[in-house]
Amino acid sequence: MSQKHPHYELLNLLGYGLAKFDKDFIKEFGFSTKQEFFNFFVKNGIVSTASVVKNRMDLFDYFFPNNPRKGWWQKADAYIHRKIFLDSLFGNEDAQGLANVLKLILQKQYNIPLEFKKSAFLESKFKKMQTTGLLAELYFMQNFKSIKGLEEASCEDARIYGDGYDFFLTILDSEFLCEVKGLRGANGEIRMTSKEYEKALEFKESYILAVVINLDKEPKILSFKNPLEKILFKPKTILQKESKEWHGYIC
């Protein structure tokens, strides 16, 4: 099984910018050709070969039909979740704005000196890009009807309430609270806050835990109705937060 590239998030942002803005994107870095731009990342030790950058561009090309390349059209929508995720964070940025995000990261995380317009807001968005939560939630919103039993469900976003669940699902006369978690691979540890655990304990069969696995590749949703009956959760006290979380393992 291939491993996640150590600069996965950076490469996704890079491929997205190249596919969306083409030559306008590389001009923001002072390069006139893509090969020069690709070699810049080889020279700075971020990738081993220029083809690594090209491949990430190919992955996103399919989703931007206005550019001159077809990209990985054979994969069709296999990676559309990555594009939707980046759109949610940077969809309103032009070539210069997105280049500034990349430059900021290259300077702060890779010590590569570049001139750019600093923005704490854009830096926060990149940090958000590195977490699984938002990516999993966006994937769920796009694909929850693929879950058996939820084909006819309607979904209301409840994340703003912070009340121990992310979405409110309605199916005919039935109502469900749904919490979404994400895993970058096929298995791993997930955690529930005390509020989420208490809601699951209270609502039982009306509480659904949806775990989006394989976020770094081709995601899939695992759903658990009354999750505390199906997953063994063990309490862990978080000393720094003086609070308790509940950790379980998906396998």
Coordinates of N, CA and C in Angstrom, one line a residue:
M1 N 0.9 -1.2 0.0 CA 0.0 0.0 0.0 C 0.9 1.2 0.0
S2 N 0.6 2.2 -0.9 CA 1.5 3.4 -1.0 C 1.2 4.3 0.1
Q3 N 2.3 5.0 0.6 CA 2.1 5.8 1.7 C 1.8 7.3 1.3
K4 N 1.2 8.0 2.2 CA 1.0 9.4 2.0 C 2.3 10.2 1.8
H5 N 2.3 11.0 0.8 CA 3.6 11.8 0.6 C 3.7 12.8 1.8
P6 N 5.0 12.9 2.3 CA 5.2 13.8 3.5 C 4.7 15.2 3.3
H7 N 4.6 15.7 2.1 CA 4.2 17.0 1.8 C 2.8 17.0 1.1
Y8 N 2.0 16.1 1.5 CA 0.7 15.9 0.9 C -0.1 17.1 0.7
E9 N -0.3 17.9 1.8 CA -1.2 19.1 1.7 C -0.6 20.1 0.8
L10 N 0.7 20.3 0.9 CA 1.3 21.3 0.0 C 1.2 20.9 -1.4
L11 N 1.4 19.6 -1.8 CA 1.3 19.2 -3.1 C -0.2 19.3 -3.7
N12 N -1.1 19.1 -2.8 CA -2.5 19.3 -3.2 C -2.8 20.7 -3.6
L13 N -2.3 21.6 -2.8 CA -2.5 23.0 -3.0 C -1.8 23.5 -4.3
L14 N -0.6 22.9 -4.5 CA 0.2 23.2 -5.7 C -0.5 22.7 -6.9
G15 N -1.0 21.4 -6.9 CA -1.7 20.9 -8.1 C -2.9 21.6 -8.4
Y16 N -3.7 22.0 -7.4 CA -4.9 22.8 -7.5 C -4.6 24.1 -8.2
G17 N -3.6 24.8 -7.7 CA -3.3 26.1 -8.3 C -2.8 26.0 -9.8
L18 N -2.0 25.0 -10.1 CA -1.6 24.8 -11.5 C -2.7 24.4 -12.4
A19 N -3.6 23.6 -11.9 CA -4.7 23.2 -12.8 C -5.7 24.3 -13.0
K20 N -6.0 25.1 -11.9 CA -7.0 26.2 -12.0 C -6.5 27.4 -12.8
F21 N -5.2 27.8 -12.5 CA -4.7 29.0 -13.1 C -3.6 28.9 -14.2
D22 N -3.1 27.7 -14.3 CA -2.1 27.4 -15.4 C -0.9 28.3 -15.3
K23 N -0.6 29.0 -16.4 CA 0.6 29.8 -16.5 C 0.6 31.0 -15.6
D24 N -0.7 31.5 -15.3 CA -0.8 32.7 -14.4 C -0.3 32.4 -13.0
F25 N -0.4 31.1 -12.7 CA 0.1 30.7 -11.3 C 1.6 30.7 -11.2
I26 N 2.2 30.1 -12.2 CA 3.7 30.0 -12.2 C 4.4 31.4 -12.3
K27 N 3.7 32.3 -13.0 CA 4.2 33.7 -13.2 C 4.3 34.4 -11.8
E28 N 3.4 34.0 -10.9 CA 3.4 34.6 -9.6 C 4.7 34.3 -8.8
F29 N 5.4 33.2 -9.3 CA 6.6 32.8 -8.6 C 7.9 33.2 -9.4
G30 N 7.6 34.0 -10.5 CA 8.7 34.5 -11.3 C 9.3 33.5 -12.3
F31 N 8.5 32.4 -12.7 CA 9.0 31.5 -13.6 C 8.2 31.6 -14.9
S32 N 8.8 31.3 -16.0 CA 8.1 31.4 -17.3 C 7.7 30.1 -17.9
T33 N 8.2 28.9 -17.4 CA 7.8 27.6 -17.8 C 7.5 26.7 -16.7
K34 N 6.6 25.7 -16.9 CA 6.2 24.8 -15.9 C 7.4 24.0 -15.4
Q35 N 8.3 23.6 -16.4 CA 9.5 22.8 -16.0 C 10.3 23.5 -15.0
E36 N 10.5 24.8 -15.2 CA 11.3 25.6 -14.2 C 10.6 25.6 -12.9
F37 N 9.3 25.7 -12.9 CA 8.6 25.8 -11.6 C 8.7 24.4 -10.9
F38 N 8.5 23.3 -11.7 CA 8.6 22.0 -11.1 C 10.0 21.8 -10.5
N39 N 11.0 22.2 -11.2 CA 12.4 22.0 -10.7 C 12.7 22.8 -9.5
F40 N 12.0 23.9 -9.3 CA 12.1 24.7 -8.1 C 11.9 23.8 -6.8
F41 N 10.9 23.0 -6.9 CA 10.5 22.1 -5.8 C 11.4 21.0 -5.6
V42 N 12.1 20.5 -6.7 CA 13.1 19.5 -6.6 C 14.3 20.1 -5.9
K43 N 14.7 21.3 -6.4 CA 15.9 22.0 -5.9 C 15.8 22.2 -4.4
N44 N 14.6 22.5 -3.9 CA 14.4 22.8 -2.5 C 14.1 21.6 -1.6
G45 N 14.2 20.4 -2.2 CA 14.1 19.1 -1.5 C 12.7 18.8 -1.1
I46 N 11.6 19.4 -1.7 CA 10.3 19.1 -1.4 C 9.8 17.8 -2.1
V47 N 10.3 17.6 -3.3 CA 10.0 16.4 -4.1 C 11.3 15.9 -4.7
S48 N 11.2 14.6 -5.0 CA 12.5 14.0 -5.5 C 12.6 14.2 -7.0
T49 N 11.5 14.3 -7.7 CA 11.6 14.5 -9.2 C 10.4 15.5 -9.6
A50 N 10.6 16.1 -10.7 CA 9.6 17.1 -11.2 C 8.3 16.4 -11.5
S51 N 8.4 15.1 -11.8 CA 7.1 14.4 -12.2 C 6.1 14.3 -11.0
V52 N 6.7 14.4 -9.8 CA 5.8 14.4 -8.6 C 4.8 15.6 -8.6
V53 N 5.4 16.7 -9.0 CA 4.5 17.9 -9.1 C 3.6 17.8 -10.3
K54 N 4.1 17.3 -11.4 CA 3.3 17.2 -12.6 C 2.1 16.2 -12.3
N55 N 2.4 15.2 -11.6 CA 1.3 14.2 -11.3 C 0.2 14.8 -10.5
R56 N 0.6 15.7 -9.5 CA -0.5 16.3 -8.7 C -1.3 17.3 -9.5
M57 N -0.6 18.0 -10.5 CA -1.3 18.8 -11.4 C -2.3 18.0 -12.3
D58 N -1.8 16.9 -12.8 CA -2.7 16.0 -13.6 C -3.9 15.5 -12.8
L59 N -3.7 15.3 -11.5 CA -4.8 14.8 -10.7 C -6.0 15.9 -10.7
F60 N -5.6 17.2 -10.6 CA -6.6 18.2 -10.6 C -7.1 18.7 -11.9
D61 N -6.3 18.5 -13.0 CA -6.6 19.0 -14.3 C -8.0 18.7 -14.8
Y62 N -8.4 17.5 -14.5 CA -9.7 17.0 -14.9 C -10.9 17.8 -14.4
F63 N -10.7 18.5 -13.3 CA -11.8 19.2 -12.6 C -11.8 20.7 -13.1
F64 N -10.9 21.1 -14.0 CA -10.9 22.4 -14.6 C -10.9 22.3 -16.1
P65 N -12.0 22.1 -16.7 CA -12.0 21.8 -18.2 C -11.6 23.0 -19.0
N66 N -11.5 24.2 -18.4 CA -11.1 25.4 -19.2 C -9.6 25.4 -19.5
N67 N -8.8 24.6 -18.7 CA -7.4 24.6 -19.0 C -7.1 23.7 -20.2
P68 N -5.9 23.8 -20.8 CA -5.6 23.0 -22.0 C -5.3 21.5 -21.9
R69 N -5.3 21.0 -20.6 CA -4.9 19.6 -20.4 C -6.1 18.8 -19.9
K70 N -6.1 17.5 -20.3 CA -7.2 16.6 -19.8 C -6.9 16.0 -18.5
G71 N -5.6 15.9 -18.1 CA -5.3 15.3 -16.8 C -5.6 13.9 -16.7
W72 N -5.9 13.5 -15.5 CA -6.2 12.0 -15.2 C -7.7 11.8 -15.4
W73 N -8.1 12.0 -16.7 CA -9.6 11.8 -17.0 C -10.1 10.4 -16.8
Q74 N -9.1 9.4 -16.8 CA -9.5 8.0 -16.6 C -10.0 7.8 -15.1
K75 N -9.6 8.7 -14.2 CA -10.0 8.6 -12.8 C -11.3 9.2 -12.6
A76 N -11.8 10.0 -13.5 CA -13.1 10.7 -13.4 C -13.2 11.5 -12.1
D77 N -14.2 11.2 -11.3 CA -14.4 11.9 -10.1 C -13.9 11.2 -8.8
A78 N -12.9 10.3 -9.0 CA -12.3 9.6 -7.9 C -11.7 10.5 -6.8
Y79 N -11.2 11.7 -7.3 CA -10.6 12.6 -6.4 C -11.3 14.0 -6.2
I80 N -12.6 14.0 -6.6 CA -13.3 15.2 -6.6 C -13.4 15.8 -5.2
H81 N -13.4 14.9 -4.2 CA -13.5 15.4 -2.8 C -12.3 16.4 -2.4
R82 N -11.2 16.2 -3.0 CA -10.0 17.1 -2.8 C -10.3 18.4 -3.4
K83 N -10.9 18.5 -4.6 CA -11.2 19.7 -5.2 C -12.3 20.5 -4.5
I84 N -13.3 19.8 -4.0 CA -14.4 20.4 -3.3 C -13.8 21.0 -2.0
F85 N -13.0 20.3 -1.3 CA -12.4 20.7 -0.1 C -11.6 22.0 -0.3
L86 N -10.7 22.0 -1.3 CA -9.9 23.2 -1.6 C -10.7 24.4 -2.0
D87 N -11.8 24.1 -2.8 CA -12.7 25.1 -3.2 C -13.3 25.8 -1.9
S88 N -13.7 25.0 -0.9 CA -14.3 25.5 0.3 C -13.4 26.5 1.0
L89 N -12.1 26.3 0.9 CA -11.1 27.1 1.6 C -10.6 28.3 0.7
F90 N -10.3 27.9 -0.6 CA -9.6 28.9 -1.4 C -10.3 29.2 -2.7
G91 N -11.5 28.8 -2.9 CA -12.3 28.9 -4.1 C -12.4 30.4 -4.6
N92 N -12.4 31.3 -3.7 CA -12.5 32.7 -4.1 C -11.2 33.5 -4.3
E93 N -10.1 32.7 -4.2 CA -8.8 33.4 -4.4 C -8.5 33.4 -5.9
D94 N -7.8 34.5 -6.4 CA -7.3 34.5 -7.7 C -5.9 33.9 -7.7
A95 N -5.2 33.9 -8.9 CA -3.9 33.3 -9.0 C -2.9 33.9 -8.0
Q96 N -3.0 35.2 -7.8 CA -2.1 35.9 -6.9 C -2.4 35.5 -5.4
G97 N -3.7 35.5 -5.1 CA -4.0 35.1 -3.7 C -3.6 33.7 -3.3
L98 N -3.9 32.8 -4.2 CA -3.5 31.4 -4.0 C -2.0 31.2 -3.9
A99 N -1.3 31.9 -4.8 CA 0.2 31.9 -4.8 C 0.7 32.5 -3.5
N100 N 0.1 33.5 -2.9 CA 0.5 34.0 -1.6 C 0.4 33.0 -0.5
V101 N -0.7 32.2 -0.6 CA -0.8 31.1 0.4 C 0.3 30.2 0.3
L102 N 0.6 29.7 -0.9 CA 1.7 28.8 -1.1 C 3.1 29.4 -0.7
K103 N 3.3 30.6 -1.0 CA 4.5 31.3 -0.6 C 4.7 31.4 0.9
L104 N 3.6 31.7 1.5 CA 3.6 31.8 3.0 C 4.0 30.5 3.6
I105 N 3.5 29.4 3.1 CA 3.8 28.1 3.7 C 5.2 27.7 3.4
L106 N 5.7 28.0 2.1 CA 7.0 27.7 1.8 C 8.0 28.5 2.6
Q107 N 7.7 29.7 3.0 CA 8.6 30.4 3.9 C 8.6 30.0 5.3
K108 N 7.4 29.8 5.9 CA 7.2 29.5 7.3 C 7.6 28.0 7.6
Q109 N 7.2 27.1 6.7 CA 7.4 25.7 7.0 C 8.7 25.1 6.4
Y110 N 9.2 25.7 5.3 CA 10.3 25.2 4.6 C 11.5 26.1 4.5
N111 N 11.4 27.3 5.1 CA 12.4 28.3 5.2 C 12.9 28.7 3.8
I112 N 12.0 28.8 2.9 CA 12.3 29.3 1.5 C 11.9 30.8 1.4
P113 N 12.9 31.7 1.3 CA 12.5 33.1 1.3 C 11.8 33.5 0.0
L114 N 10.6 34.0 0.2 CA 9.8 34.5 -1.0 C 9.1 35.8 -0.6
E115 N 8.9 36.6 -1.5 CA 8.1 37.8 -1.3 C 6.6 37.6 -1.5
F116 N 5.8 38.0 -0.5 CA 4.4 37.8 -0.7 C 3.6 38.7 0.3
K117 N 2.3 38.8 0.1 CA 1.5 39.6 1.0 C 1.0 38.7 2.1
K118 N 1.4 39.0 3.3 CA 1.1 38.2 4.5 C -0.4 38.2 4.8
S119 N -0.9 37.1 5.3 CA -2.3 37.1 5.7 C -2.5 36.0 6.7
A120 N -2.8 36.4 7.9 CA -3.0 35.4 9.0 C -4.3 34.6 8.7
F121 N -5.2 35.2 8.0 CA -6.5 34.5 7.7 C -6.2 33.3 6.7
L122 N -5.4 33.6 5.7 CA -5.0 32.5 4.7 C -4.2 31.5 5.4
E123 N -3.3 31.9 6.3 CA -2.5 30.9 7.0 C -3.4 30.0 7.9
S124 N -4.4 30.5 8.5 CA -5.4 29.7 9.3 C -6.1 28.7 8.4
K125 N -6.4 29.2 7.1 CA -7.1 28.3 6.2 C -6.2 27.1 5.8
F126 N -4.9 27.4 5.7 CA -4.0 26.3 5.3 C -3.9 25.3 6.5
K127 N -3.9 25.8 7.7 CA -3.8 24.9 8.9 C -5.1 24.1 8.9
K128 N -6.2 24.7 8.6 CA -7.5 23.9 8.5 C -7.4 22.8 7.5
M129 N -6.7 23.1 6.4 CA -6.5 22.1 5.3 C -5.8 20.8 5.8
Q130 N -5.0 21.0 6.9 CA -4.2 19.9 7.4 C -4.9 19.0 8.3
T131 N -6.2 19.3 8.7 CA -7.0 18.5 9.6 C -7.9 17.6 8.8
T132 N -8.4 16.6 9.4 CA -9.3 15.7 8.7 C -10.8 16.1 8.9
G133 N -11.1 16.9 9.9 CA -12.5 17.2 10.2 C -13.3 17.8 9.1
L134 N -12.8 18.9 8.6 CA -13.6 19.6 7.6 C -13.7 18.8 6.3
L135 N -12.6 18.1 5.9 CA -12.6 17.3 4.7 C -13.6 16.2 4.8
A136 N -13.7 15.5 6.0 CA -14.6 14.4 6.2 C -16.1 15.0 6.2
E137 N -16.3 16.1 6.8 CA -17.6 16.7 6.8 C -18.1 17.1 5.4
L138 N -17.2 17.7 4.6 CA -17.6 18.0 3.3 C -17.9 16.8 2.4
Y139 N -17.1 15.7 2.6 CA -17.3 14.5 1.9 C -18.7 13.9 2.3
F140 N -19.0 13.9 3.6 CA -20.3 13.4 4.0 C -21.4 14.2 3.4
M141 N -21.3 15.5 3.4 CA -22.4 16.3 2.9 C -22.7 16.0 1.4
Q142 N -21.6 15.6 0.7 CA -21.8 15.3 -0.7 C -22.3 13.9 -1.0
N143 N -22.1 13.0 0.0 CA -22.2 11.6 -0.3 C -23.1 10.8 0.8
F144 N -23.8 11.5 1.7 CA -24.5 10.8 2.7 C -25.6 9.9 2.2
K145 N -26.1 10.2 1.0 CA -27.2 9.4 0.5 C -26.7 8.1 -0.1
S146 N -25.4 7.9 -0.1 CA -24.9 6.6 -0.5 C -24.9 5.6 0.6
I147 N -25.2 6.1 1.9 CA -25.3 5.2 3.0 C -26.6 4.4 3.0
K148 N -26.6 3.1 3.2 CA -27.8 2.3 3.1 C -28.7 2.8 4.2
G149 N -30.0 3.1 3.8 CA -31.0 3.6 4.7 C -31.1 5.1 4.7
L150 N -30.2 5.8 4.1 CA -30.2 7.3 4.1 C -30.5 7.8 2.7
E151 N -30.9 6.9 1.8 CA -31.0 7.3 0.4 C -32.0 8.4 0.2
E152 N -33.1 8.5 1.0 CA -34.1 9.5 0.9 C -34.0 10.5 2.1
A153 N -32.9 10.6 2.7 CA -32.8 11.5 3.9 C -32.5 12.9 3.4
S154 N -32.9 13.8 4.3 CA -32.6 15.2 4.1 C -31.6 15.6 5.2
C155 N -30.7 16.5 5.0 CA -29.6 16.8 5.9 C -29.5 18.3 6.2
E156 N -29.5 18.6 7.5 CA -29.4 20.0 7.9 C -28.1 20.1 8.7
D157 N -27.3 21.2 8.3 CA -26.0 21.4 9.0 C -26.3 22.0 10.4
A158 N -25.7 21.2 11.4 CA -25.9 21.6 12.8 C -24.6 22.0 13.5
R159 N -23.5 22.1 12.7 CA -22.2 22.3 13.3 C -22.1 23.6 14.1
I160 N -22.8 24.6 13.6 CA -22.7 25.9 14.3 C -23.2 25.9 15.7
Y161 N -24.0 24.9 16.0 CA -24.6 24.8 17.4 C -23.6 24.2 18.4
G162 N -22.7 23.4 17.9 CA -21.7 22.8 18.8 C -22.4 22.0 19.9
D163 N -23.4 21.2 19.6 CA -24.2 20.5 20.6 C -24.0 19.0 20.6
G164 N -22.8 18.5 20.1 CA -22.5 17.1 20.2 C -22.8 16.3 19.0
Y165 N -23.1 17.0 17.9 CA -23.4 16.3 16.6 C -23.2 17.4 15.5
D166 N -22.9 16.9 14.3 CA -22.7 17.8 13.1 C -23.9 18.1 12.3
F167 N -24.7 17.0 12.1 CA -25.8 17.1 11.1 C -27.1 16.5 11.7
F168 N -28.2 17.1 11.3 CA -29.5 16.6 11.7 C -30.2 16.0 10.5
L169 N -30.4 14.7 10.5 CA -31.0 13.9 9.4 C -32.5 13.6 9.6
T170 N -33.2 13.7 8.5 CA -34.7 13.4 8.6 C -35.0 12.4 7.5
I171 N -35.6 11.3 7.9 CA -36.1 10.3 6.9 C -37.5 10.0 7.2
L172 N -38.4 10.5 6.4 CA -39.9 10.3 6.6 C -40.2 10.8 8.0
D173 N -40.6 10.0 8.9 CA -41.0 10.4 10.3 C -39.9 10.2 11.3
S174 N -38.7 9.8 10.8 CA -37.6 9.5 11.7 C -36.6 10.6 11.7
E175 N -36.0 10.9 12.9 CA -35.0 11.9 13.0 C -33.7 11.3 13.6
F176 N -32.5 11.8 13.1 CA -31.3 11.3 13.6 C -30.3 12.4 13.8
L177 N -29.5 12.3 14.9 CA -28.3 13.2 15.1 C -27.1 12.5 14.5
C178 N -26.3 13.2 13.7 CA -25.2 12.5 13.1 C -23.9 13.3 13.3
E179 N -22.9 12.6 13.9 CA -21.5 13.1 14.1 C -20.6 12.5 13.1
V180 N -19.8 13.3 12.4 CA -18.9 12.9 11.4 C -17.4 12.9 11.9
K181 N -16.7 11.8 11.6 CA -15.3 11.8 11.9 C -14.5 11.3 10.7
G182 N -13.2 11.6 10.6 CA -12.5 11.3 9.4 C -11.2 10.6 9.8
L183 N -10.8 9.6 8.9 CA -9.5 8.9 9.0 C -8.8 9.0 7.7
R184 N -7.5 9.3 7.7 CA -6.8 9.4 6.5 C -6.5 8.1 5.8
G185 N -6.5 7.0 6.7 CA -6.3 5.7 6.1 C -7.5 4.8 6.3
A186 N -7.3 3.5 6.3 CA -8.5 2.6 6.3 C -8.9 2.3 7.8
N187 N -8.0 2.6 8.7 CA -8.4 2.4 10.1 C -7.6 3.4 11.0
G188 N -7.9 3.4 12.3 CA -7.2 4.3 13.2 C -8.1 4.7 14.3
E189 N -7.6 5.5 15.2 CA -8.3 5.9 16.4 C -9.1 7.2 16.1
I190 N -10.3 7.2 16.6 CA -11.2 8.4 16.5 C -11.5 8.8 17.9
R191 N -11.9 10.0 18.1 CA -12.2 10.5 19.5 C -13.5 11.2 19.5
M192 N -14.2 11.1 20.6 CA -15.5 11.8 20.8 C -15.3 12.7 22.0
T193 N -15.8 13.9 21.9 CA -15.8 14.8 23.1 C -16.8 14.3 24.1
S194 N -16.7 14.8 25.3 CA -17.7 14.4 26.3 C -19.1 14.7 25.8
K195 N -19.3 15.9 25.2 CA -20.6 16.3 24.7 C -21.1 15.3 23.7
E196 N -20.3 14.9 22.7 CA -20.7 13.9 21.7 C -21.0 12.6 22.3
Y197 N -20.2 12.2 23.3 CA -20.4 10.9 23.9 C -21.7 10.9 24.7
E198 N -22.0 12.0 25.4 CA -23.2 12.1 26.1 C -24.5 12.1 25.2
K199 N -24.4 12.7 24.0 CA -25.5 12.7 23.1 C -25.7 11.3 22.5
A200 N -24.6 10.6 22.2 CA -24.7 9.2 21.7 C -25.3 8.3 22.8
L201 N -25.0 8.6 24.0 CA -25.5 7.8 25.1 C -27.0 8.0 25.3
E202 N -27.4 9.3 25.1 CA -28.8 9.7 25.3 C -29.7 9.2 24.2
F203 N -29.2 9.4 23.0 CA -30.1 9.2 21.8 C -30.0 7.8 21.2
K204 N -29.0 7.1 21.5 CA -28.8 5.6 21.1 C -29.1 5.4 19.7
E205 N -30.2 4.7 19.3 CA -30.5 4.4 18.0 C -30.8 5.6 17.1
S206 N -31.0 6.7 17.7 CA -31.2 7.9 16.9 C -30.0 8.8 16.7
Y207 N -28.8 8.2 17.1 CA -27.5 8.8 17.0 C -26.7 8.0 16.0
I208 N -26.2 8.7 15.0 CA -25.3 8.0 14.0 C -23.9 8.6 14.0
L209 N -23.0 7.7 14.1 CA -21.6 8.1 13.9 C -21.1 7.7 12.5
A210 N -20.8 8.7 11.7 CA -20.3 8.4 10.3 C -18.8 8.7 10.3
V211 N -18.1 7.6 9.9 CA -16.6 7.7 9.8 C -16.2 7.6 8.4
V212 N -15.6 8.7 7.9 CA -15.1 8.7 6.5 C -13.7 8.2 6.5
I213 N -13.4 7.1 6.0 CA -12.1 6.5 5.9 C -11.4 6.7 4.6
N214 N -10.1 6.5 4.5 CA -9.3 6.7 3.3 C -9.4 8.1 2.7
L215 N -9.4 9.1 3.5 CA -9.5 10.4 3.0 C -8.4 10.8 2.1
D216 N -7.2 10.2 2.2 CA -6.1 10.6 1.4 C -6.2 10.0 0.0
K217 N -7.1 9.0 -0.2 CA -7.2 8.3 -1.4 C -8.6 8.4 -2.0
E218 N -9.3 7.3 -1.9 CA -10.7 7.3 -2.3 C -11.6 7.0 -1.1
P219 N -12.2 8.0 -0.6 CA -12.9 7.9 0.7 C -14.1 6.9 0.6
K220 N -14.5 6.5 1.8 CA -15.7 5.6 1.9 C -16.3 5.9 3.3
I221 N -17.6 5.9 3.4 CA -18.3 6.2 4.7 C -18.7 5.0 5.4
L222 N -18.3 4.8 6.6 CA -18.8 3.7 7.5 C -19.7 4.4 8.5
S223 N -20.9 3.8 8.6 CA -21.9 4.4 9.5 C -22.2 3.5 10.6
F224 N -22.4 4.0 11.8 CA -22.7 3.3 13.0 C -23.9 3.9 13.8
K225 N -25.0 3.2 13.7 CA -26.2 3.7 14.5 C -26.0 3.2 15.9
N226 N -26.3 4.0 16.9 CA -26.0 3.7 18.3 C -24.5 3.2 18.4
P227 N -23.6 4.1 18.1 CA -22.2 3.7 18.0 C -21.6 3.2 19.3
L228 N -22.1 3.6 20.5 CA -21.5 3.1 21.7 C -21.7 1.6 22.0
E229 N -22.7 1.1 21.2 CA -23.0 -0.4 21.3 C -22.1 -1.1 20.3
K230 N -21.5 -0.4 19.4 CA -20.7 -1.1 18.3 C -19.2 -0.9 18.3
I231 N -18.8 0.2 19.0 CA -17.4 0.6 19.1 C -17.0 0.7 20.6
L232 N -15.9 0.1 20.9 CA -15.5 0.2 22.3 C -14.7 1.5 22.5
F233 N -15.3 2.4 23.3 CA -14.7 3.7 23.6 C -14.1 3.7 25.0
K234 N -12.9 4.2 25.1 CA -12.3 4.3 26.5 C -12.0 5.7 26.8
P235 N -12.3 6.1 28.0 CA -12.1 7.5 28.4 C -10.6 7.9 28.5
K236 N -10.2 9.0 28.1 CA -8.9 9.6 28.3 C -9.0 11.0 28.8
T237 N -8.3 11.3 29.9 CA -8.4 12.6 30.5 C -7.3 13.5 29.8
I238 N -7.7 14.6 29.3 CA -6.8 15.6 28.6 C -6.4 16.6 29.6
L239 N -5.2 16.5 30.2 CA -4.8 17.3 31.3 C -4.7 18.8 30.9
Q240 N -4.2 19.1 29.7 CA -4.0 20.4 29.3 C -5.4 21.1 29.2
K241 N -6.4 20.4 28.8 CA -7.7 21.0 28.6 C -8.6 20.8 29.8
E242 N -8.1 20.0 30.8 CA -8.9 19.6 32.0 C -10.3 19.1 31.6
S243 N -10.3 18.3 30.5 CA -11.6 17.7 30.1 C -11.3 16.3 29.7
K244 N -12.4 15.6 29.3 CA -12.3 14.2 29.0 C -12.8 14.0 27.6
E245 N -12.0 13.1 26.8 CA -12.4 12.7 25.5 C -12.6 11.2 25.5
W246 N -13.3 10.6 24.6 CA -13.5 9.2 24.5 C -12.9 8.7 23.2
H247 N -12.0 7.7 23.3 CA -11.3 7.3 22.1 C -11.7 5.8 21.7
G248 N -12.0 5.6 20.4 CA -12.3 4.3 19.9 C -11.5 4.0 18.7
Y249 N -11.5 2.7 18.3 CA -10.7 2.3 17.2 C -11.5 1.7 16.1
I250 N -11.3 2.2 14.8 CA -12.0 1.7 13.7 C -11.1 0.7 13.0
C251 N -11.6 -0.5 12.7 CA -10.8 -1.6 12.1 C -11.7 -2.3 11.1

